[in-house]
Amino acid sequence: MDLKIEDVDDLCTGAAFLGAGGGGDPYIGGLMVKEELRAGRRIRILDPDEIDDDLLVIPTAMMGAPTVLLEKIPSGDEPLRALQAVETALGRRADATMPTEVGGINSTIPLFVGARLGLPVIDADGQGRAFPELQMETFAIEGIAGTPMGIADEKGDFATIRTEDHHRMEWIARGITIRMGGTAYFANYPMRGAEVKRASVKHTLTLARRIGAIIRTARARRIDPFEELETFLATTSYGVARRIFSGKITDLDRQTDRGFTLGQVTISPDGPGADCVIAFQNENLSAKADGALLAIVPDIITVLDSETAAPITNETLRYGQRVTVMAVGVPPIMRSERALRQFGPAAFGLADTYVPLGPF
Amino acid sequence: MDLKIEDVDDLCTGAAFLGAGGGGDPYIGGLMVKEELRAGRRIRILDPDEIDDDLLVIPTAMMGAPTVLLEKIPSGDEPLRALQAVETALGRRADATMPTEVGGINSTIPLFVGARLGLPVIDADGQGRAFPELQMETFAIEGIAGTPMGIADEKGDFATIRTEDHHRMEWIARGITIRMGGTAYFANYPMRGAEVKRASVKHTLTLARRIGAIIRTARARRIDPFEELETFLATTSYGVARRIFSGKITDLDRQTDRGFTLGQVTISPDGPGADCVIAFQNENLSAKADGALLAIVPDIITVLDSETAAPITNETLRYGQRVTVMAVGVPPIMRSERALRQFGPAAFGLADTYVPLGPF
């Protein structure tokens, strides 16, 4: 299946939704992808269930503080050079690329790479949403080696990292990213088709596109987008979605530290009742009201505009916005004991126990 | 010529002298080299004037805060893996290794690598002393590419860096070193024999060994080691050496910041007269008395024990020590306009102009 230019905006909206407040606004990535399609390049999307077991797949993405991205325009070659560094280290050319993360801008980077290098893009990723660190991947949980990892910047510099430890891969790559100016592009977790089938969250590019289409058409058809999203997501591997709070943003504490956007946002209900407090490290980690847990990682917590259902990323939260908070479950591969060690509450330093979002 | 075990201590003493207060105490490196020789391994030293023009030489060294080295014992494989990362990137095996820096511990790392890998070690380096940063090399001044650069730690992790800019190589490698725990081992500036002949400071391993032998034998023969050093160094490409101050350490300001040891030491004369103040960034940068310049980079400023002429590295400076400060000129390749841009006073943020240490 080829990606059509008219699908790109929907995909970006859905990616912002799955970004759980983080992941970086996919707007710039969407522009880059549309430019490639307008120039006549193709972007083929492959179903992970239909690829050869021997296919060499090298995922591509960007990392760093999303806020820096807007001031540090990519040259366009960075993710290509990152991928080629991994090819060189392996001594073999990639047959395809794929997202490491479907939430936020990283849904679009592999599409751009695919267009530029003529590589198909696998419809799957390693987070099923957005997470802030490189070891927080279903790939890692399933034992896929993270390196050789390539990392490149807009000045033409690049590096190749080798380590057996997924946390140290993150630690070293984060250090390089900071030295490269706060953002960098990378390729890691090179794997075979058989490993993609076993270790990825499948059909997430399609999922993002459908979420975007629902939000767009509900607006046009003047029907309730939130109800539509809940109905649709219940039919997917994510299983459940529901509105957990509605109100107005009345407090906002947001800092950039250690290369992340850290803080919390407070939402007050229109009527009487307790405030909702959402804590975030790039992505939203937990939502609580009066101390009671409404939702927590790895479940997806997304803040949406109450009027348009447009997803709001944490760098654009503003005092006084009227918002609706939606929580979404995650597929079984993301809820296992091993998965929770990698990106459950404790992995973010939270004391709370994971309580999966149940159906009503 | 083979390096003999009885020469190792002399070489370490001379390397500490040429370290200009920095470069890291060669003690641990010396132990590692002696252990290799005791195990029956050979270390062949090659005269740079007598090597083939096509020889592939990959220099090896360590970087980071010398103070950390004592608490973070190397596994021994780090510099080998760094060199092998460069070999992999080049697709060719090294024919020899050499020091990037003869001052301090880095005089010994290539000797260890040579013993372990059976590679000869070229009797030359790229600094003719010690400097704190990777672009401060005669190799860089003479246009040798700094990368591919390999960098490895004691946990088995390593990275390969590619950039055309010597300063960015330093910047990115320093970031990785910090993330690797404060010290790391590296290989960079891979070059051919013809480039070694053109771009290196020659015969500096021999120079270090002779300086060490002079200090040792002067003690044993109860003659003045300072006078012996001045006489000997005047006959080398360094051209001139002289005592510029003597006294007692009366003030010491030493901090670890940005991965460096920064500060200044004040020495007061025994009789009346102005104090001498030496500023350092790992290495000693300038020596002044009453505002007048006594010596400045790239000339070598070394603090020695007044009694034994043992060189004192900056991490072991102590209040109350009786010391003699010696300044040494540098070979012509290190005094050119291009050289001064790379490691003259301005490269260290000093406002002073370079005034070469003249003969009396």
Coordinates of C-alpha atoms in Angstrom, one line a residue, chain A:
Chain A
M1 CA 0.0 0.0 0.0
D2 CA 1.3 3.5 -0.9
L3 CA 1.0 6.4 1.5
K4 CA -1.2 9.1 -0.1
I5 CA -0.5 12.7 0.4
E6 CA -4.1 13.3 1.7
D7 CA -3.4 10.8 4.5
V8 CA -0.4 12.6 5.9
D9 CA -2.3 15.1 8.0
D10 CA -4.6 12.4 9.5
L11 CA -1.5 10.3 10.3
C12 CA 0.1 13.3 12.1
T13 CA -3.1 14.1 14.1
G14 CA -3.2 10.4 15.2
A15 CA 0.5 10.4 16.0
A16 CA 0.0 13.4 18.2
F17 CA -2.9 11.6 19.9
L18 CA -0.7 8.5 20.5
G19 CA 2.1 10.8 21.6
A20 CA 0.5 11.1 25.0
G21 CA 1.5 14.8 25.3
G22 CA 5.1 14.1 24.1
G23 CA 6.8 12.7 21.1
G24 CA 7.3 16.1 19.5
D25 CA 4.7 17.8 17.3
P26 CA 4.6 15.8 14.1
Y27 CA 3.9 19.0 12.1
I28 CA 7.4 19.5 10.7
G29 CA 7.8 15.8 10.0
G30 CA 4.5 15.9 8.1
L31 CA 5.7 18.8 6.0
M32 CA 8.9 16.9 5.1
V33 CA 6.9 13.8 4.1
K34 CA 4.4 15.8 2.0
E35 CA 7.3 17.5 0.2
E36 CA 8.7 14.1 -0.7
L37 CA 5.4 12.9 -2.1
R38 CA 4.9 16.1 -4.1
A39 CA 8.3 15.6 -5.6
G40 CA 7.0 12.3 -7.0
R41 CA 8.7 9.9 -4.5
R42 CA 6.8 6.8 -3.3
I43 CA 6.3 5.7 0.2
R44 CA 5.3 2.0 0.4
I45 CA 3.8 0.8 3.6
L46 CA 4.2 -3.0 4.4
D47 CA 2.0 -5.1 6.6
P48 CA 4.4 -6.7 9.2
D49 CA 2.4 -10.0 8.9
E50 CA 3.3 -10.1 5.2
I51 CA 7.0 -9.6 5.2
D52 CA 9.8 -12.1 4.7
D53 CA 11.4 -13.5 7.8
D54 CA 14.8 -12.6 6.5
L55 CA 14.1 -9.0 5.6
L56 CA 16.7 -6.6 7.3
V57 CA 14.7 -3.8 8.9
I58 CA 16.5 -0.8 10.4
P59 CA 14.2 1.6 12.4
T60 CA 14.8 5.3 12.2
A61 CA 13.8 8.2 14.4
M62 CA 14.8 11.5 16.1
M63 CA 15.7 12.1 19.7
G64 CA 16.1 15.1 22.0
A65 CA 14.0 18.0 23.3
P66 CA 11.1 18.6 20.9
T67 CA 11.2 22.3 21.8
V68 CA 14.7 22.5 20.2
L69 CA 13.5 21.0 16.9
L70 CA 11.6 24.1 16.0
E71 CA 14.8 26.2 16.1
K72 CA 17.2 23.6 14.7
I73 CA 15.9 22.8 11.3
P74 CA 17.0 19.4 10.0
S75 CA 19.1 19.3 6.8
G76 CA 17.2 16.2 5.7
D77 CA 20.2 13.9 5.5
E78 CA 20.5 13.2 9.2
P79 CA 18.3 10.1 9.5
L80 CA 19.7 8.8 6.2
R81 CA 23.3 9.0 7.5
A82 CA 22.2 7.4 10.8
L83 CA 20.7 4.5 8.9
Q84 CA 23.7 4.2 6.7
A85 CA 26.0 4.1 9.7
V86 CA 24.2 1.0 10.9
E87 CA 24.4 -0.6 7.4
T88 CA 28.1 0.0 7.4
A89 CA 28.5 -1.5 10.9
L90 CA 26.4 -4.6 9.8
G91 CA 28.1 -4.8 6.4
R92 CA 24.6 -5.2 4.8
R93 CA 22.0 -2.8 3.3
A94 CA 18.6 -2.4 4.9
D95 CA 15.6 -3.8 3.1
A96 CA 13.1 -1.6 4.9
T97 CA 12.8 0.9 7.8
M98 CA 10.1 1.4 10.4
P99 CA 9.2 3.7 13.4
T100 CA 10.7 3.0 16.8
E101 CA 7.8 5.1 18.1
V102 CA 4.5 5.9 16.5
G103 CA 3.6 8.7 18.8
G104 CA 4.6 12.2 17.8
I105 CA 7.1 13.2 15.1
N106 CA 8.8 9.8 15.0
S107 CA 5.9 8.4 13.1
T108 CA 7.0 10.6 10.2
I109 CA 10.8 10.2 10.2
P110 CA 10.9 6.6 8.7
L111 CA 8.4 7.8 6.1
F112 CA 10.8 10.5 5.0
V113 CA 13.7 8.0 5.1
G114 CA 11.6 5.5 3.0
A115 CA 10.9 8.2 0.4
R116 CA 14.5 9.3 0.1
L117 CA 16.1 5.9 0.1
G118 CA 13.4 4.0 -1.8
L119 CA 12.9 1.7 1.2
P120 CA 9.4 0.4 2.2
V121 CA 8.2 1.3 5.7
I122 CA 6.8 -1.4 8.1
D123 CA 3.4 -0.6 9.6
A124 CA 4.5 -1.3 13.2
D125 CA 6.7 0.3 15.9
G126 CA 8.3 -0.5 19.2
Q127 CA 6.4 1.7 21.6
G128 CA 2.8 1.7 20.4
R129 CA 2.7 5.3 21.6
A130 CA 5.5 7.7 22.6
F131 CA 8.0 7.2 25.4
P132 CA 11.0 9.4 26.4
E133 CA 13.9 6.9 26.4
L134 CA 15.5 4.4 23.9
Q135 CA 15.3 1.3 26.1
M136 CA 11.5 1.8 26.5
E137 CA 10.8 -0.4 23.4
T138 CA 9.0 -3.7 22.9
F139 CA 12.1 -4.5 20.9
A140 CA 14.2 -4.4 24.1
I141 CA 11.6 -6.4 26.0
E142 CA 11.7 -9.1 23.4
G143 CA 15.5 -9.3 23.5
I144 CA 16.4 -7.5 20.3
A145 CA 19.9 -5.9 20.4
G146 CA 19.7 -2.1 20.4
T147 CA 23.1 -1.6 18.6
P148 CA 24.9 -1.0 16.3
M149 CA 23.1 2.3 16.7
G150 CA 23.9 5.2 14.3
I151 CA 23.3 8.8 15.4
A152 CA 23.7 11.9 13.2
D153 CA 23.3 15.7 13.3
E154 CA 22.6 18.5 10.8
K155 CA 26.3 19.4 10.5
G156 CA 27.2 16.1 8.9
D157 CA 28.7 14.6 12.0
F158 CA 27.7 11.1 13.1
A159 CA 28.6 8.3 15.5
T160 CA 28.1 4.6 15.8
I161 CA 27.4 3.1 19.3
R162 CA 27.9 -0.5 20.4
T163 CA 26.8 -1.8 23.8
E164 CA 24.9 -4.9 25.0
D165 CA 22.9 -2.8 27.5
H166 CA 19.8 -1.0 26.4
H167 CA 20.0 1.5 29.2
R168 CA 23.6 2.4 28.4
M169 CA 22.7 2.8 24.8
E170 CA 20.2 5.4 25.9
W171 CA 22.6 7.0 28.3
I172 CA 25.5 7.4 25.8
A173 CA 23.2 8.4 22.9
R174 CA 21.5 11.1 25.1
G175 CA 25.0 12.5 25.9
I176 CA 25.8 12.7 22.2
T177 CA 22.5 14.3 21.4
I178 CA 23.1 17.0 24.0
R179 CA 26.5 17.7 22.5
M180 CA 25.0 17.6 19.0
G181 CA 22.9 20.6 20.0
G182 CA 19.9 19.1 21.7
T183 CA 18.4 17.0 18.9
A184 CA 19.8 14.2 16.7
Y185 CA 18.6 11.5 14.4
F186 CA 19.2 7.9 14.9
A187 CA 18.8 4.3 13.6
N188 CA 18.9 1.4 16.1
Y189 CA 17.5 -2.1 16.9
P190 CA 18.3 -3.5 13.4
M191 CA 16.3 -6.7 13.1
R192 CA 14.9 -9.4 10.8
G193 CA 11.4 -9.7 9.5
A194 CA 10.8 -12.6 11.9
E195 CA 11.8 -10.4 14.8
V196 CA 9.5 -7.6 13.7
K197 CA 6.6 -10.0 13.8
R198 CA 7.5 -11.1 17.3
A199 CA 8.7 -7.9 18.9
S200 CA 6.7 -5.0 17.5
V201 CA 3.4 -3.3 18.1
K202 CA 1.7 -3.9 14.8
H203 CA -0.4 -1.7 12.4
T204 CA 0.3 1.4 14.4
L205 CA 0.8 3.7 11.4
T206 CA -2.6 2.6 10.1
L207 CA -4.0 3.1 13.6
A208 CA -2.6 6.7 13.8
R209 CA -4.1 7.5 10.3
R210 CA -7.5 6.2 11.4
I211 CA -7.5 8.2 14.7
G212 CA -6.7 11.3 12.7
A213 CA -9.4 10.6 10.2
I214 CA -12.0 10.1 13.0
I215 CA -11.1 13.5 14.6
R216 CA -11.3 15.2 11.2
T217 CA -14.5 13.7 10.0
A218 CA -16.3 14.0 13.3
R219 CA -15.6 17.8 13.2
A220 CA -16.9 18.0 9.6
R221 CA -20.0 15.8 10.3
R222 CA -20.6 17.6 13.6
I223 CA -20.7 14.4 15.7
D224 CA -18.9 13.8 19.0
P225 CA -15.3 12.9 18.2
F226 CA -14.7 11.6 21.7
E227 CA -17.5 9.1 21.4
E228 CA -16.2 8.1 18.0
L229 CA -12.7 7.6 19.3
E230 CA -13.9 5.4 22.2
T231 CA -16.0 3.3 19.9
F232 CA -13.2 2.8 17.4
L233 CA -10.3 2.2 19.8
A234 CA -12.4 -0.5 21.6
T235 CA -12.2 -2.5 18.4
T236 CA -8.3 -2.3 18.2
S237 CA -5.6 -4.2 20.1
Y238 CA -5.5 -1.2 22.5
G239 CA -8.9 -2.5 23.7
V240 CA -10.3 0.5 25.6
A241 CA -10.4 4.3 25.5
R242 CA -12.4 6.7 27.7
R243 CA -12.7 10.3 28.8
I244 CA -11.3 10.5 32.3
F245 CA -11.7 14.3 32.9
S246 CA -12.9 17.6 31.5
G247 CA -12.3 21.2 32.5
K248 CA -10.0 24.2 32.2
I249 CA -6.2 24.4 32.7
T250 CA -5.7 26.3 36.0
D251 CA -2.0 25.6 36.7
L252 CA 1.1 24.6 34.8
D253 CA 4.6 23.8 35.9
R254 CA 6.9 23.0 33.0
Q255 CA 10.7 22.9 33.0
T256 CA 13.4 21.7 30.6
D257 CA 15.9 19.6 32.5
R258 CA 18.3 16.7 31.7
G259 CA 17.2 17.0 28.1
F260 CA 13.5 16.4 28.9
T261 CA 10.4 18.5 29.4
L262 CA 9.3 17.9 33.0
G263 CA 6.4 19.1 35.0
Q264 CA 2.7 18.8 35.7
V265 CA -0.6 20.4 34.6
T266 CA -3.7 21.0 36.7
I267 CA -7.2 20.9 35.2
S268 CA -10.1 22.2 37.2
P269 CA -13.7 20.9 36.6
D270 CA -16.4 23.3 35.4
G271 CA -18.6 22.4 38.4
P272 CA -17.6 21.4 41.9
G273 CA -15.2 18.5 42.5
A274 CA -11.5 17.8 42.7
D275 CA -8.8 19.0 40.2
C276 CA -7.1 16.6 37.9
V277 CA -3.3 16.7 38.0
I278 CA -1.3 15.1 35.2
A279 CA 2.5 14.6 35.7
F280 CA 4.8 14.4 32.7
Q281 CA 8.3 13.6 31.5
N282 CA 7.9 14.6 27.9
E283 CA 4.9 12.2 27.9
N284 CA 2.1 12.2 30.4
L285 CA 2.8 9.7 33.1
S286 CA -0.2 9.7 35.5
A287 CA -3.5 11.4 36.0
K288 CA -4.9 11.8 39.5
A289 CA -7.9 13.5 41.0
D290 CA -8.0 14.0 44.8
G291 CA -5.1 11.5 45.1
A292 CA -7.1 8.8 43.3
L293 CA -5.5 7.3 40.1
L294 CA -7.4 7.9 36.9
A295 CA -4.8 6.4 34.6
I296 CA -1.0 5.7 34.6
V297 CA 1.8 4.6 32.2
P298 CA 2.0 2.5 30.1
D299 CA -1.6 3.4 29.4
I300 CA -1.9 6.5 27.1
I301 CA -3.1 9.8 28.7
T302 CA -3.8 12.4 26.1
V303 CA -5.1 16.0 26.6
L304 CA -7.4 17.1 23.8
D305 CA -9.1 20.4 22.9
S306 CA -12.7 20.0 24.3
E307 CA -14.1 21.7 21.2
T308 CA -12.2 20.2 18.3
A309 CA -10.6 17.1 19.9
A310 CA -7.3 18.2 18.6
P311 CA -4.5 16.6 20.6
I312 CA -2.4 19.1 22.6
T313 CA 1.3 18.3 23.1
N314 CA 2.8 19.4 26.4
E315 CA 5.0 22.1 25.0
T316 CA 1.8 23.9 23.8
L317 CA -0.3 23.6 27.0
R318 CA -1.6 27.0 28.0
Y319 CA -3.3 28.4 31.1
G320 CA -7.1 28.7 30.5
Q321 CA -7.4 26.1 27.7
R322 CA -10.6 24.0 27.9
V323 CA -9.6 20.4 27.6
T324 CA -10.8 16.8 27.8
V325 CA -8.4 14.1 29.0
M326 CA -8.7 10.7 27.3
A327 CA -7.0 7.5 28.5
V328 CA -6.4 4.6 26.2
G329 CA -5.3 1.0 27.1
V330 CA -2.3 -0.6 25.5
P331 CA -1.9 -3.9 23.6
P332 CA -0.9 -7.0 25.7
I333 CA 2.8 -7.0 24.5
M334 CA 3.0 -3.6 26.4
R335 CA 1.4 -4.8 29.6
S336 CA 3.6 -7.9 30.4
E337 CA 5.7 -8.1 33.5
R338 CA 8.8 -7.5 31.4
A339 CA 7.1 -4.6 29.7
L340 CA 6.2 -2.9 33.0
R341 CA 9.9 -3.2 34.1
Q342 CA 10.9 -1.3 31.0
F343 CA 8.2 1.4 30.9
G344 CA 5.8 0.9 33.8
P345 CA 5.3 3.4 36.7
A346 CA 8.6 2.3 38.5
A347 CA 10.7 2.9 35.4
F348 CA 9.7 6.6 35.7
G349 CA 10.3 6.7 39.5
L350 CA 6.5 6.6 40.3
A351 CA 5.4 4.8 43.5
D352 CA 2.0 3.9 42.1
T353 CA 1.2 0.4 40.9
Y354 CA 0.0 -0.1 37.4
V355 CA -3.7 -0.5 37.2
P356 CA -4.7 -1.2 33.6
L357 CA -7.5 1.0 32.3
G358 CA -10.5 -1.3 32.4
P359 CA -13.7 -1.2 30.4
F360 CA -16.6 0.7 32.1

